[in-house]
């Protein structure tokens, strides 16, 4: 087990390094001069040179990359060009909001997707209606779902606030948006796994023993479904942690996604790199955790590692 | 009139989905094709196109879908946007599918170094955070109508590549391929004559799903201001423009959103038809309910 964790951690570090190097190099290809975004007016060539020297932008790219890697190895993500604040503090300040939204979004996906998936597997009658509903949800891009909810719940029914904020009431609509966008995927996977289970011999055995249906479902069918749900939820959670760009933009949710978009527009390289790094690290770390969790839940996956 | 003969041998449910999808896409395409006859999408009518208070008009006799905040006719704009969004979506979907299928087939069939290289590239493509990567690519490419096509192609090709790769690997081990190799047939001929026909179902089912996803991606990019450049209308940037008026003129959001929904729903229904035609139906359950 320890060897497995070690190997995964090493693999994760290599992937993260590759991601950072790639993201760093892409920024040199993007047209636009960060100095021009920084200076209040069009700077004279002399001033521009001085700013460049100050930020280390006059060095060749490999030297800049080397310096950057050395600094992040020491835990220093640099300072924002635009906001003149340490990047680490900027991102940490946004992290609670993004984490709350990510968690609420994943919860909403499971709470909506699970009953829909179970109902589709168990009732041929409901199945037709629910697959129609799923198809409509699949046809709507996330931002259209978000704006429709905003229109219906905020402006027509006046149930929930329409302006940005970080409170619990402001969290409901963005979380519900993520939940509705994820519902068809969760329902589909849950339905497939449940159907697989319902036709299997261990369910025949349980029926033959005369166990009540509810007991069979909860004790024998759901454990077969659970690992798939955990995998999906973990992948979504880690993806959302790196910023839910569109949803955060619509609802004015002050998370990492909107920070990344602003930084990209103002060519704030240290912040862009910081969000890439933190997002990548979150994805890699959580995917590792999900694999562990799945092994814990699914005896078959445990056999794979010696 | 002769009876409709499309997919006549298919199960009734599959056929119904397919025809419903074709009807939806047909209706949206028809409105898009009629765009030049539905009014001028750029004419800003400040005299009669706005309410006395200067607000957009709701649906009325002269403007069936109302006007926007500059007094432009929404129906004319939605129709022209249909041309833009549909052509970008379909073009990007076809390009990404063609690229992905070629990569997947080459990697699966030729193997070796080519396989390793192409599949690592595919892994990177699959790992890209779609929206953020799309925004980053926007900064790299010159603005224009082709930019969203290129971006969507670059974001989407890896998914069909992975599917086709897996399928080609399975085909490779089948007897008819081995027989063709033993008979000394040229590699590219085996690929085109023996393997490609077996990928037909996969590609036919994937193509409409890909088109739906591409239309949605174009809308998302345009909504974020990174897709079709204004003043050319696309459903996405129309929704972006209408967002601020959600409280007092919801038709500016609802009209393009409805067209977007009908289009993607149409494509997904077509895909659903193909899927239902090839699935084995509801599975057997031991649990009597």
Coordinates of C-alpha atoms in Angstrom, one line a residue:
Chain A
X1 CA 0.0 0.0 0.0
X2 CA 2.8 2.5 1.0
X3 CA 4.6 1.6 -2.2
X4 CA 1.5 2.3 -4.2
X5 CA 0.9 5.7 -2.6
X6 CA 4.6 6.6 -3.1
X7 CA 4.4 5.7 -6.8
X8 CA 1.2 7.6 -7.3
X9 CA 2.6 10.7 -5.5
X10 CA 5.7 10.6 -7.7
X11 CA 3.6 10.2 -10.8
X12 CA 1.4 13.2 -9.7
X13 CA 4.5 15.4 -9.1
X14 CA 5.8 14.6 -12.6
X15 CA 2.4 15.5 -14.1
X16 CA 2.2 18.7 -12.1
X17 CA 5.7 19.7 -13.2
X18 CA 4.8 19.0 -16.9
X19 CA 1.6 21.1 -16.5
X20 CA 3.5 24.0 -14.9
X21 CA 6.2 24.0 -17.6
X22 CA 3.6 23.8 -20.4
X23 CA 1.5 26.6 -18.9
X24 CA 4.6 28.8 -18.4
X25 CA 5.7 28.3 -22.0
X26 CA 2.3 29.0 -23.4
X27 CA 2.4 32.5 -21.8
X28 CA 5.4 33.4 -23.9
X29 CA 3.5 32.6 -27.1
X30 CA 0.4 34.7 -26.1
X31 CA 0.7 38.1 -27.8
X32 CA 0.6 41.1 -25.5
X33 CA 3.0 42.8 -23.2
X34 CA 2.3 42.6 -19.5
X35 CA 4.3 45.9 -19.0
X36 CA 1.7 47.8 -21.1
X37 CA -1.1 46.4 -18.9
X38 CA 0.8 47.6 -15.8
X39 CA 1.8 51.1 -16.6
X40 CA -0.9 53.7 -16.1
X41 CA -0.2 55.4 -19.5
X42 CA 1.8 54.2 -22.4
X43 CA 5.3 54.1 -20.9
X44 CA 8.4 55.4 -22.5
X45 CA 10.8 52.8 -23.7
X46 CA 13.2 53.6 -20.7
X47 CA 10.4 53.1 -18.1
X48 CA 9.2 49.9 -19.8
X49 CA 12.7 48.6 -19.7
X50 CA 13.1 49.4 -16.0
X51 CA 9.7 47.6 -15.2
X52 CA 10.8 44.6 -17.2
X53 CA 14.1 44.4 -15.4
X54 CA 12.3 44.8 -12.1
X55 CA 10.0 41.9 -12.9
X56 CA 12.8 39.8 -14.5
X57 CA 11.0 39.8 -17.8
X58 CA 14.1 40.9 -19.7
X59 CA 15.8 37.5 -19.1
X60 CA 15.6 34.7 -21.6
X61 CA 12.7 32.3 -21.1
X62 CA 14.7 29.4 -19.7
X63 CA 16.1 31.6 -17.0
X64 CA 12.6 32.9 -16.1
X65 CA 11.3 29.3 -16.0
X66 CA 14.2 28.2 -13.8
X67 CA 13.7 31.0 -11.4
X68 CA 10.0 30.3 -11.3
X69 CA 10.5 26.6 -10.6
X70 CA 13.0 27.4 -7.8
X71 CA 10.6 29.8 -6.2
X72 CA 7.6 27.5 -6.3
X73 CA 9.7 24.7 -4.9
X74 CA 10.2 27.1 -1.9
X75 CA 6.5 27.6 -1.6
X76 CA 6.5 31.1 -3.1
X77 CA 4.0 31.7 -5.9
X78 CA 5.2 35.3 -6.7
X79 CA 3.4 38.6 -6.6
X80 CA 0.5 39.7 -8.8
X81 CA 1.5 42.3 -11.4
X82 CA -1.8 44.1 -11.2
X83 CA -2.9 43.8 -7.5
X84 CA 0.6 44.0 -6.0
X85 CA -0.2 41.2 -3.6
X86 CA 1.3 37.7 -3.0
X87 CA -0.4 35.3 -5.4
X88 CA -0.7 32.7 -2.7
X89 CA -2.7 35.0 -0.5
X90 CA -5.0 36.0 -3.4
X91 CA -5.7 32.4 -4.2
X92 CA -6.1 31.3 -0.6
X93 CA -8.6 34.2 -0.2
X94 CA -10.7 32.8 -3.0
X95 CA -10.4 29.2 -2.0
X96 CA -13.1 29.0 0.7
X97 CA -15.7 30.4 -1.7
X98 CA -14.7 28.0 -4.5
X99 CA -14.5 25.0 -2.1
X100 CA -18.0 25.7 -0.8
X101 CA -19.4 26.0 -4.3
X102 CA -17.6 22.8 -5.4
X103 CA -18.9 20.9 -2.4
X104 CA -22.4 22.1 -2.7
X105 CA -22.4 21.5 -6.5
X106 CA -21.3 17.9 -6.1
X107 CA -23.8 17.3 -3.3
X108 CA -26.6 18.7 -5.6
X109 CA -25.5 16.4 -8.4
X110 CA -25.7 13.3 -6.2
X111 CA -29.0 14.3 -4.5
X112 CA -30.6 14.9 -7.9
X113 CA -28.9 12.2 -10.0
X114 CA -29.2 9.3 -7.5
X115 CA -33.1 9.2 -7.3
X116 CA -33.4 9.9 -11.0
X117 CA -31.0 7.0 -11.8
X118 CA -32.6 4.6 -9.4
X119 CA -36.1 5.5 -10.6
X120 CA -35.0 4.9 -14.3
X121 CA -33.6 1.5 -13.5
X122 CA -36.6 0.3 -11.4
X123 CA -39.6 1.7 -13.2
X124 CA -40.0 1.3 -17.0
X125 CA -42.9 3.8 -16.8
X126 CA -40.9 6.6 -15.2
X127 CA -38.0 5.8 -17.4
X128 CA -39.5 7.3 -20.5
X129 CA -40.3 10.6 -18.8
X130 CA -37.0 10.8 -16.9
X131 CA -34.9 10.1 -20.0
X132 CA -36.7 12.8 -21.8
X133 CA -35.9 15.2 -18.9
X134 CA -32.3 14.0 -19.0
X135 CA -32.1 14.7 -22.7
X136 CA -33.3 18.3 -22.2
X137 CA -30.8 18.9 -19.4
X138 CA -28.1 17.5 -21.6
X139 CA -29.1 19.9 -24.4
X140 CA -28.6 23.0 -22.2
X141 CA -25.1 24.5 -21.8
X142 CA -24.4 25.2 -18.1
X143 CA -24.7 29.0 -18.6
X144 CA -28.2 28.6 -20.0
X145 CA -29.3 26.5 -17.1
X146 CA -27.8 29.1 -14.7
X147 CA -29.5 32.0 -16.4
X148 CA -32.8 30.2 -16.6
X149 CA -32.7 29.5 -12.9
X150 CA -31.8 33.1 -12.3
X151 CA -34.8 34.2 -14.3
X152 CA -37.3 31.8 -12.8
X153 CA -36.2 31.7 -9.2
X154 CA -34.8 35.2 -8.9
X155 CA -36.9 37.5 -11.1
X156 CA -40.2 35.7 -11.5
X157 CA -40.7 33.9 -8.2
X158 CA -38.5 36.3 -6.3
X159 CA -37.4 33.4 -4.1
X160 CA -33.7 33.9 -4.1
X161 CA -31.2 36.8 -4.4
X162 CA -30.0 37.6 -7.9
X163 CA -26.9 39.6 -7.0
X164 CA -23.5 38.2 -6.0
X165 CA -22.5 37.4 -2.5
X166 CA -21.0 34.6 -0.5
X167 CA -23.9 33.7 1.8
X168 CA -25.8 30.4 2.0
X169 CA -28.8 31.9 0.2
X170 CA -26.5 33.1 -2.6
X171 CA -25.0 29.6 -2.9
X172 CA -28.2 27.8 -3.7
X173 CA -28.6 28.9 -7.3
X174 CA -25.0 28.3 -8.5
X175 CA -25.0 24.9 -6.7
X176 CA -28.3 24.0 -8.3
X177 CA -27.0 25.0 -11.7
X178 CA -24.0 22.6 -11.3
X179 CA -26.4 19.9 -9.9
X180 CA -28.8 20.1 -12.8
X181 CA -26.0 20.1 -15.4
X182 CA -24.6 17.0 -13.8
X183 CA -27.8 15.1 -13.2
X184 CA -28.1 13.3 -16.6
X185 CA -24.5 12.0 -16.3
X186 CA -25.0 10.7 -12.7
X187 CA -28.4 9.3 -13.5
X188 CA -27.1 7.5 -16.5
X189 CA -24.2 5.9 -14.7
X190 CA -26.3 5.0 -11.7
X191 CA -29.0 3.5 -13.9
X192 CA -26.4 1.4 -15.9
X193 CA -24.7 0.0 -12.8
X194 CA -28.0 -0.7 -11.0
X195 CA -29.3 -2.6 -14.1
X196 CA -26.1 -4.6 -14.2
X197 CA -26.6 -5.5 -10.6
X198 CA -30.3 -6.3 -10.9
X199 CA -29.6 -9.0 -13.5
X200 CA -26.8 -10.6 -11.6
X201 CA -26.7 -14.0 -9.9
X202 CA -26.1 -12.6 -6.4
X203 CA -29.4 -10.7 -6.7
X204 CA -31.1 -13.9 -7.8
X205 CA -29.6 -15.6 -4.7
X206 CA -31.0 -12.8 -2.5
X207 CA -34.4 -13.0 -4.1
X208 CA -34.4 -16.8 -3.6
X209 CA -33.6 -16.4 0.0
X210 CA -36.8 -14.4 0.3
X211 CA -35.2 -11.1 1.4
X212 CA -37.5 -8.0 1.1
X213 CA -36.9 -5.9 -2.0
X214 CA -35.9 -2.8 0.0
X215 CA -33.2 -4.8 1.8
X216 CA -31.9 -6.2 -1.4
X217 CA -31.6 -2.8 -3.0
X218 CA -29.9 -1.2 -0.1
X219 CA -27.6 -4.0 1.0
X220 CA -26.8 -5.7 -2.3
X221 CA -27.5 -3.3 -5.2
X222 CA -26.3 0.0 -3.9
X223 CA -22.8 -1.2 -2.9
X224 CA -22.3 -2.1 -6.6
X225 CA -23.3 1.5 -7.6
X226 CA -21.4 3.3 -4.9
X227 CA -17.8 3.2 -6.3
X228 CA -18.9 4.6 -9.6
X229 CA -20.7 7.5 -7.9
X230 CA -17.6 8.2 -5.7
X231 CA -15.4 8.3 -8.7
X232 CA -17.6 10.7 -10.6
X233 CA -18.1 12.9 -7.5
X234 CA -14.4 13.0 -6.8
X235 CA -13.5 13.9 -10.4
X236 CA -16.2 16.7 -10.4
X237 CA -15.1 18.0 -7.1
X238 CA -11.5 18.4 -8.1
X239 CA -12.5 19.9 -11.5
X240 CA -14.7 22.4 -9.7
X241 CA -12.0 23.3 -7.3
X242 CA -9.8 24.6 -10.1
X243 CA -12.6 27.1 -10.7
X244 CA -16.0 26.9 -12.2
X245 CA -15.5 29.7 -14.7
X246 CA -19.0 30.1 -16.2
X247 CA -21.1 29.6 -13.1
X248 CA -18.9 31.9 -11.0
X249 CA -19.2 34.6 -13.7
X250 CA -23.0 34.4 -14.0
X251 CA -23.7 34.5 -10.2
X252 CA -20.9 36.8 -9.3
X253 CA -19.4 34.2 -7.0
X254 CA -15.9 35.4 -6.0
X255 CA -14.0 32.1 -6.6
X256 CA -10.8 31.0 -8.3
X257 CA -12.5 30.7 -11.7
X258 CA -13.4 34.4 -11.9
X259 CA -9.9 35.3 -10.6
X260 CA -8.3 33.2 -13.4
X261 CA -10.4 34.9 -16.1
X262 CA -9.6 38.4 -14.8
X263 CA -5.9 37.5 -14.6
X264 CA -5.9 36.1 -18.2
X265 CA -7.6 39.3 -19.4
X266 CA -5.0 41.6 -17.7
X267 CA -2.0 39.4 -18.6
X268 CA -1.3 38.9 -14.9
X269 CA 1.1 36.1 -15.4
X270 CA 1.9 35.1 -11.8
X271 CA -1.8 34.9 -11.0
X272 CA -2.5 32.8 -14.1
X273 CA 0.3 30.5 -13.2
X274 CA -0.8 30.3 -9.6
X275 CA -4.4 29.3 -10.5
X276 CA -3.1 26.7 -13.0
X277 CA -0.8 25.3 -10.4
X278 CA -3.3 25.2 -7.6
X279 CA -6.0 23.8 -9.9
X280 CA -3.7 21.1 -11.2
X281 CA -2.5 20.1 -7.8
X282 CA -6.1 19.9 -6.6
X283 CA -7.1 17.6 -9.5
X284 CA -4.1 15.3 -9.1
X285 CA -4.3 15.1 -5.3
X286 CA -8.1 14.4 -5.2
X287 CA -7.9 11.9 -8.0
X288 CA -5.4 10.0 -5.8
X289 CA -7.7 10.3 -2.9
X290 CA -10.6 9.0 -5.0
X291 CA -8.6 6.0 -6.1
X292 CA -7.9 5.1 -2.4
X293 CA -11.5 5.6 -1.5
X294 CA -12.6 3.3 -4.4
X295 CA -10.2 0.6 -3.3
X296 CA -11.7 0.9 0.2
X297 CA -15.3 0.5 -1.3
X298 CA -14.6 -2.0 -4.0
X299 CA -12.8 -5.2 -3.1
X300 CA -12.1 -5.9 -6.8
X301 CA -10.1 -2.7 -7.2
X302 CA -8.1 -3.7 -4.1
X303 CA -6.8 -6.8 -5.8
X304 CA -5.2 -4.8 -8.6
X305 CA -2.4 -3.6 -6.2
X306 CA 0.0 -6.0 -4.5
Chain B
X1 CA -47.1 11.3 -51.2
X2 CA -44.8 8.4 -50.7
X3 CA -44.4 7.2 -47.1
X4 CA -41.3 8.2 -45.2
X5 CA -38.7 5.6 -45.7
X6 CA -35.9 6.8 -43.4
X7 CA -34.9 4.0 -41.1
X8 CA -38.0 2.0 -41.8
X9 CA -36.6 -1.2 -40.5
X10 CA -35.7 0.2 -37.1
X11 CA -37.5 -0.3 -33.8
X12 CA -40.3 2.2 -33.4
X13 CA -38.8 4.1 -30.5
X14 CA -35.4 4.5 -32.3
X15 CA -37.2 5.7 -35.5
X16 CA -39.3 8.1 -33.5
X17 CA -36.3 9.7 -31.9
X18 CA -34.4 9.9 -35.2
X19 CA -37.3 11.5 -37.1
X20 CA -38.1 14.0 -34.2
X21 CA -34.4 15.0 -34.2
X22 CA -34.3 15.5 -38.0
X23 CA -37.5 17.5 -37.8
X24 CA -36.1 19.8 -35.1
X25 CA -32.8 20.4 -37.0
X26 CA -34.8 20.9 -40.2
X27 CA -37.0 23.5 -38.6
X28 CA -34.1 25.5 -37.1
X29 CA -32.2 25.2 -40.4
X30 CA -35.2 26.5 -42.4
X31 CA -35.4 29.6 -40.2
X32 CA -31.7 30.1 -40.5
X33 CA -31.9 29.8 -44.3
X34 CA -34.8 32.3 -44.4
X35 CA -32.7 34.8 -42.5
X36 CA -32.4 37.4 -45.4
X37 CA -36.1 37.5 -45.7
X38 CA -36.9 38.0 -42.0
X39 CA -35.6 41.6 -41.8
X40 CA -32.4 43.4 -41.3
X41 CA -30.5 42.1 -38.2
X42 CA -28.3 45.2 -38.0
X43 CA -30.8 48.0 -38.4
X44 CA -31.1 50.0 -35.2
X45 CA -34.6 51.4 -35.1
X46 CA -34.5 54.0 -32.3
X47 CA -37.7 55.6 -33.5
X48 CA -40.2 52.8 -33.4
X49 CA -38.2 49.8 -32.2
X50 CA -38.0 50.9 -28.6
X51 CA -40.7 51.7 -26.0
X52 CA -41.2 55.4 -25.1
X53 CA -39.0 54.8 -22.1
X54 CA -36.2 53.6 -24.3
X55 CA -36.6 49.9 -23.3
X56 CA -36.6 46.9 -25.7
X57 CA -40.1 45.9 -27.1
X58 CA -41.6 42.6 -26.3
X59 CA -43.1 40.4 -29.0
X60 CA -45.6 42.3 -31.2
X61 CA -47.0 42.4 -34.8
X62 CA -44.1 44.1 -36.5
X63 CA -41.4 42.2 -34.4
X64 CA -42.7 38.6 -33.7
X65 CA -39.9 38.1 -31.1
X66 CA -39.6 41.7 -30.0
X67 CA -36.6 44.0 -30.3
X68 CA -33.3 44.3 -28.4
X69 CA -31.9 47.3 -26.5
X70 CA -30.7 48.9 -29.7
X71 CA -34.1 48.5 -31.4
X72 CA -32.9 45.7 -33.6
X73 CA -35.4 42.9 -34.6
X74 CA -34.7 39.8 -32.5
X75 CA -36.2 37.3 -35.0
X76 CA -33.9 38.6 -37.7
X77 CA -30.9 38.4 -35.4
X78 CA -31.8 34.9 -34.1
X79 CA -32.2 33.7 -37.7
X80 CA -28.8 35.1 -38.8
X81 CA -27.2 33.8 -35.6
X82 CA -28.6 30.4 -36.6
X83 CA -26.6 30.5 -39.7
X84 CA -23.5 31.5 -37.8
X85 CA -23.9 29.0 -34.9
X86 CA -25.1 26.1 -36.9
X87 CA -22.3 26.4 -39.5
X88 CA -19.6 26.9 -36.8
X89 CA -21.0 24.0 -34.8
X90 CA -21.3 21.5 -37.6
X91 CA -18.0 22.4 -39.2
X92 CA -16.1 22.1 -35.9
X93 CA -17.9 18.9 -35.1
X94 CA -17.0 17.3 -38.5
X95 CA -13.4 18.6 -38.3
X96 CA -12.8 17.3 -34.8
X97 CA -14.4 14.0 -35.6
X98 CA -12.4 13.5 -38.7
X99 CA -9.1 14.5 -36.9
X100 CA -10.0 12.3 -33.9
X101 CA -10.9 9.3 -36.0
X102 CA -7.8 9.6 -38.1
X103 CA -5.6 9.9 -35.1
X104 CA -7.4 7.0 -33.3
X105 CA -7.2 4.7 -36.4
X106 CA -3.6 5.4 -37.1
X107 CA -2.6 4.9 -33.4
X108 CA -4.6 1.7 -33.0
X109 CA -3.6 0.2 -36.3
X110 CA 0.1 1.1 -36.9
X111 CA 1.1 0.8 -33.2
X112 CA 4.7 1.4 -32.0
X113 CA 6.2 4.9 -31.7
X114 CA 3.3 6.5 -33.6
X115 CA 0.8 5.0 -31.2
X116 CA 2.7 6.1 -28.1
X117 CA 3.1 9.7 -29.5
X118 CA -0.5 10.1 -30.6
X119 CA -2.0 8.6 -27.5
X120 CA 0.0 10.8 -25.2
X121 CA -1.2 13.8 -27.2
X122 CA -4.7 12.4 -26.8
X123 CA -4.3 12.1 -23.0
X124 CA -3.2 15.8 -22.9
X125 CA -6.3 16.7 -25.0
X126 CA -8.6 14.8 -22.6
X127 CA -7.1 16.5 -19.6
X128 CA -7.6 20.1 -20.8
X129 CA -10.1 22.1 -18.7
X130 CA -12.3 22.9 -21.6
X131 CA -13.6 26.4 -20.9
X132 CA -10.3 27.8 -19.5
X133 CA -8.3 26.2 -22.3
X134 CA -10.7 27.7 -24.8
X135 CA -10.3 31.2 -23.3
X136 CA -6.5 30.8 -23.3
X137 CA -6.6 29.7 -27.0
X138 CA -8.7 32.7 -27.8
X139 CA -5.9 35.0 -26.8
X140 CA -3.5 33.1 -29.1
X141 CA -5.5 33.2 -32.3
X142 CA -6.6 36.1 -34.5
X143 CA -10.3 37.1 -34.1
X144 CA -12.8 36.0 -36.7
X145 CA -15.5 33.5 -37.5
X146 CA -12.9 30.7 -38.0
X147 CA -11.4 31.1 -34.5
X148 CA -14.2 29.3 -32.7
X149 CA -14.0 26.5 -35.3
X150 CA -10.3 26.0 -34.7
X151 CA -10.7 26.2 -30.9
X152 CA -13.5 23.7 -30.7
X153 CA -11.7 21.4 -33.0
X154 CA -8.6 21.5 -30.8
X155 CA -10.7 21.0 -27.7
X156 CA -12.9 18.2 -29.0
X157 CA -10.7 15.9 -31.2
X158 CA -9.3 13.8 -28.3
X159 CA -12.6 12.3 -27.3
X160 CA -13.4 10.5 -30.6
X161 CA -9.7 9.7 -30.9
X162 CA -9.8 7.7 -27.7
X163 CA -13.1 5.9 -28.7
X164 CA -11.9 5.1 -32.2
X165 CA -8.5 3.9 -30.9
X166 CA -10.1 1.4 -28.5
X167 CA -12.4 0.1 -31.3
X168 CA -9.5 -0.2 -33.8
X169 CA -7.4 -2.1 -31.3
X170 CA -10.3 -4.6 -30.9
X171 CA -10.7 -4.9 -34.7
X172 CA -7.0 -5.5 -35.2
X173 CA -7.2 -8.8 -33.4
X174 CA -10.2 -10.0 -35.4
X175 CA -9.8 -12.8 -37.9
X176 CA -10.7 -10.8 -41.0
X177 CA -7.9 -8.3 -40.4
X178 CA -5.4 -11.0 -39.8
X179 CA -6.5 -12.7 -42.9
X180 CA -6.1 -9.5 -44.9
X181 CA -2.6 -9.0 -43.5
X182 CA -1.7 -12.7 -44.3
X183 CA -2.9 -12.1 -47.9
X184 CA -0.4 -9.3 -48.2
X185 CA -2.9 -6.5 -48.6
X186 CA -1.5 -3.0 -48.3
X187 CA -1.8 -1.5 -44.8
X188 CA -3.8 1.6 -45.8
X189 CA -6.2 -0.6 -47.8
X190 CA -6.9 -2.8 -44.8
X191 CA -7.5 0.4 -42.8
X192 CA -9.9 1.8 -45.3
X193 CA -11.7 -1.3 -46.6
X194 CA -11.8 -3.5 -43.5
X195 CA -11.6 -1.4 -40.4
X196 CA -13.3 1.8 -41.4
X197 CA -16.6 0.2 -42.3
X198 CA -16.7 -1.4 -38.8
X199 CA -16.4 2.0 -37.2
X200 CA -19.4 3.3 -39.1
X201 CA -21.9 2.8 -36.3
X202 CA -19.6 4.4 -33.7
X203 CA -19.0 7.4 -35.9
X204 CA -22.6 7.8 -36.9
X205 CA -23.7 7.8 -33.3
X206 CA -20.9 10.1 -32.2
X207 CA -21.3 12.7 -35.0
X208 CA -24.6 14.1 -33.8
X209 CA -23.5 14.1 -30.2
X210 CA -20.4 15.9 -31.2
X211 CA -22.4 18.4 -33.1
X212 CA -24.6 19.1 -30.1
X213 CA -21.5 19.6 -27.9
X214 CA -19.9 21.8 -30.5
X215 CA -22.9 24.1 -30.8
X216 CA -23.0 24.3 -27.0
X217 CA -19.3 25.1 -26.8
X218 CA -19.6 27.8 -29.5
X219 CA -22.4 29.3 -27.5
X220 CA -20.4 29.2 -24.2
X221 CA -17.3 30.8 -25.9
X222 CA -19.4 33.5 -27.5
X223 CA -21.3 34.1 -24.3
X224 CA -18.0 34.7 -22.6
X225 CA -17.0 37.1 -25.4
X226 CA -14.4 34.7 -26.7
X227 CA -16.3 33.3 -29.7
X228 CA -18.1 35.0 -32.6
X229 CA -17.0 38.7 -32.5
X230 CA -19.7 41.3 -32.2
X231 CA -21.7 42.8 -34.0
X232 CA -22.2 39.4 -35.9
X233 CA -24.9 37.7 -33.9
X234 CA -24.5 34.2 -32.5
X235 CA -26.9 32.6 -30.0
X236 CA -24.2 32.7 -27.4
X237 CA -23.3 36.4 -27.7
X238 CA -27.0 37.3 -28.0
X239 CA -27.6 35.6 -24.6
X240 CA -24.6 37.5 -23.3
X241 CA -26.1 40.8 -24.5
X242 CA -29.6 39.9 -23.1
X243 CA -28.3 38.8 -19.7
X244 CA -28.3 42.4 -18.3
X245 CA -32.0 42.8 -19.4
X246 CA -33.1 39.6 -17.6
X247 CA -35.3 41.6 -15.2
X248 CA -37.3 43.6 -17.7
X249 CA -36.8 42.0 -21.2
X250 CA -36.4 38.3 -20.6
X251 CA -37.2 37.6 -24.3
X252 CA -33.6 38.7 -25.1
X253 CA -32.4 35.7 -23.3
X254 CA -35.3 33.3 -24.0
X255 CA -35.4 33.6 -27.8
X256 CA -31.7 32.6 -28.5
X257 CA -31.8 30.1 -25.6
X258 CA -34.9 28.4 -27.1
X259 CA -33.2 28.1 -30.5
X260 CA -30.0 26.8 -28.9
X261 CA -32.1 24.2 -27.0
X262 CA -34.0 23.1 -30.0
X263 CA -30.8 22.6 -32.0
X264 CA -28.9 20.6 -29.4
X265 CA -32.0 18.6 -28.5
X266 CA -32.4 17.8 -32.2
X267 CA -28.8 16.5 -32.5
X268 CA -29.1 14.5 -29.3
X269 CA -32.4 13.0 -30.4
X270 CA -30.7 11.8 -33.7
X271 CA -27.9 10.3 -31.6
X272 CA -30.4 8.7 -29.3
X273 CA -32.1 7.2 -32.3
X274 CA -28.9 5.6 -33.5
X275 CA -28.2 4.4 -29.9
X276 CA -31.6 2.8 -29.4
X277 CA -31.4 1.1 -32.8
X278 CA -28.2 -0.7 -31.7
X279 CA -28.9 -1.3 -28.0
X280 CA -30.5 -4.5 -26.7
X281 CA -33.3 -2.7 -24.8
X282 CA -34.0 -2.8 -21.1
X283 CA -32.0 -5.4 -19.2
X284 CA -33.4 -8.3 -17.3
X285 CA -34.0 -7.9 -13.6
X286 CA -34.4 -10.6 -10.9
X287 CA -36.1 -8.1 -8.6
X288 CA -39.9 -8.3 -9.1
X289 CA -41.4 -4.9 -8.4

